[in-house]
Coordinates of C-alpha atoms in Angstrom, one line a residue:
X1 CA -137.2 130.2 -195.7
X2 CA -140.8 132.4 -194.9
X3 CA -140.1 135.3 -196.7
X4 CA -142.3 137.1 -193.1
X5 CA -140.0 135.3 -190.7
X6 CA -136.8 137.2 -192.6
X7 CA -135.1 140.0 -191.6
X8 CA -131.9 141.8 -192.4
X9 CA -129.6 144.3 -190.8
X10 CA -126.6 146.5 -192.8
X11 CA -124.2 148.8 -191.4
X12 CA -121.4 150.2 -192.4
X13 CA -118.0 152.1 -190.8
X14 CA -115.1 153.2 -192.1
X15 CA -113.9 154.8 -196.0
X16 CA -112.6 158.2 -196.9
X17 CA -115.3 160.2 -196.0
X18 CA -117.1 157.9 -193.1
X19 CA -118.1 159.6 -189.7
X20 CA -119.0 157.7 -186.8
X21 CA -123.0 157.5 -186.3
X22 CA -124.0 158.4 -189.2
X23 CA -124.1 154.9 -190.8
X24 CA -127.0 154.4 -189.2
X25 CA -127.7 150.3 -188.9
X26 CA -130.9 149.1 -192.5
X27 CA -132.7 146.7 -191.8
X28 CA -135.5 145.1 -194.0
X29 CA -138.1 142.4 -193.4
X30 CA -137.5 140.0 -196.7
X31 CA -141.9 139.8 -196.6
X32 CA -141.3 143.7 -197.2
X33 CA -139.9 143.6 -200.6
X34 CA -141.4 142.7 -204.4
X35 CA -141.0 139.0 -204.8
X36 CA -138.8 139.4 -207.4
X37 CA -136.5 141.8 -205.4
X38 CA -136.1 139.1 -201.5
X39 CA -136.4 136.3 -204.2
X40 CA -132.8 137.1 -205.4
X41 CA -132.1 138.1 -201.9
X42 CA -132.7 135.0 -201.1
X43 CA -130.2 133.2 -204.2
X44 CA -127.9 135.6 -202.9
X45 CA -127.7 134.4 -199.3
X46 CA -128.3 130.8 -200.6
X47 CA -125.4 131.9 -203.5
X48 CA -122.7 132.6 -200.7
X49 CA -123.9 130.1 -198.7
X50 CA -123.8 132.4 -195.5
X51 CA -125.1 131.0 -192.7
X52 CA -121.3 128.7 -193.6
X53 CA -119.6 131.8 -193.4
X54 CA -117.0 133.1 -190.6
X55 CA -118.0 136.3 -188.3
X56 CA -115.2 137.9 -190.6
X57 CA -114.7 137.8 -194.0
X58 CA -111.8 139.9 -195.6
X59 CA -110.0 140.3 -199.0
X60 CA -106.1 138.9 -199.4
X61 CA -104.9 143.2 -199.5
X62 CA -103.5 144.2 -196.7
X63 CA -106.3 146.8 -194.3
X64 CA -106.5 150.1 -194.3
X65 CA -107.9 152.7 -192.4
X66 CA -110.0 153.9 -194.6
X67 CA -111.4 150.1 -196.0
X68 CA -115.3 149.9 -195.5
X69 CA -116.8 147.3 -193.4
X70 CA -119.9 146.1 -193.8
X71 CA -121.7 143.9 -191.1
X72 CA -124.2 142.0 -192.9
X73 CA -127.0 140.1 -190.1
X74 CA -129.3 137.8 -191.0
X75 CA -132.4 136.6 -188.7
X76 CA -134.8 134.1 -189.4
X77 CA -136.8 133.1 -186.1
X78 CA -134.6 132.8 -183.3
X79 CA -131.4 132.1 -186.0
X80 CA -129.4 134.6 -186.3
X81 CA -125.8 135.1 -188.4
X82 CA -123.7 138.2 -188.5
X83 CA -120.5 138.4 -190.5
X84 CA -118.7 141.4 -191.7
X85 CA -117.3 142.3 -194.7
X86 CA -114.2 144.0 -195.1
X87 CA -113.8 145.7 -198.3
X88 CA -112.8 144.4 -201.4
X89 CA -115.0 142.1 -201.1
X90 CA -113.4 139.4 -203.8
X91 CA -116.3 136.4 -203.6
X92 CA -118.5 137.6 -206.3
X93 CA -121.2 135.4 -204.1
X94 CA -120.7 138.3 -201.6
X95 CA -119.9 141.0 -203.3
X96 CA -123.8 140.2 -205.0
X97 CA -125.5 140.2 -201.9
X98 CA -124.0 142.8 -200.5
X99 CA -126.0 144.8 -203.4
X100 CA -128.4 143.1 -203.3
X101 CA -128.7 143.7 -199.4
X102 CA -128.0 148.1 -200.0
X103 CA -130.3 148.1 -202.9
X104 CA -133.1 146.8 -200.5
X105 CA -132.1 148.9 -197.4
X106 CA -131.4 152.2 -199.2
X107 CA -134.7 151.9 -201.4
X108 CA -136.9 150.6 -198.0
X109 CA -135.0 153.7 -195.9
X110 CA -134.8 151.1 -193.9
X111 CA -135.9 150.5 -190.3

């Protein structure tokens, strides 16, 4: 995986105080991040087996209107995979990946 060719996009829907349209998707290219942060995300993608996940991953609790949902999209060249994560994110690898991507896109301001 060449860091320069990998772009990650994160969007959020739902939550108690969510307003439609305010949570615009944020994205970042791994090549724009400090090496340590990019490496952590690469490990997170591998540990979560992101490219093998189905398009929706839900927790075991019933879904409510106030639950947050995140759509995480990873693009590498012509390869693109999106996964919708519905809180609570129970898998520890996915939870860590989501946390890493939130930090990366928040810190950079996203595109």
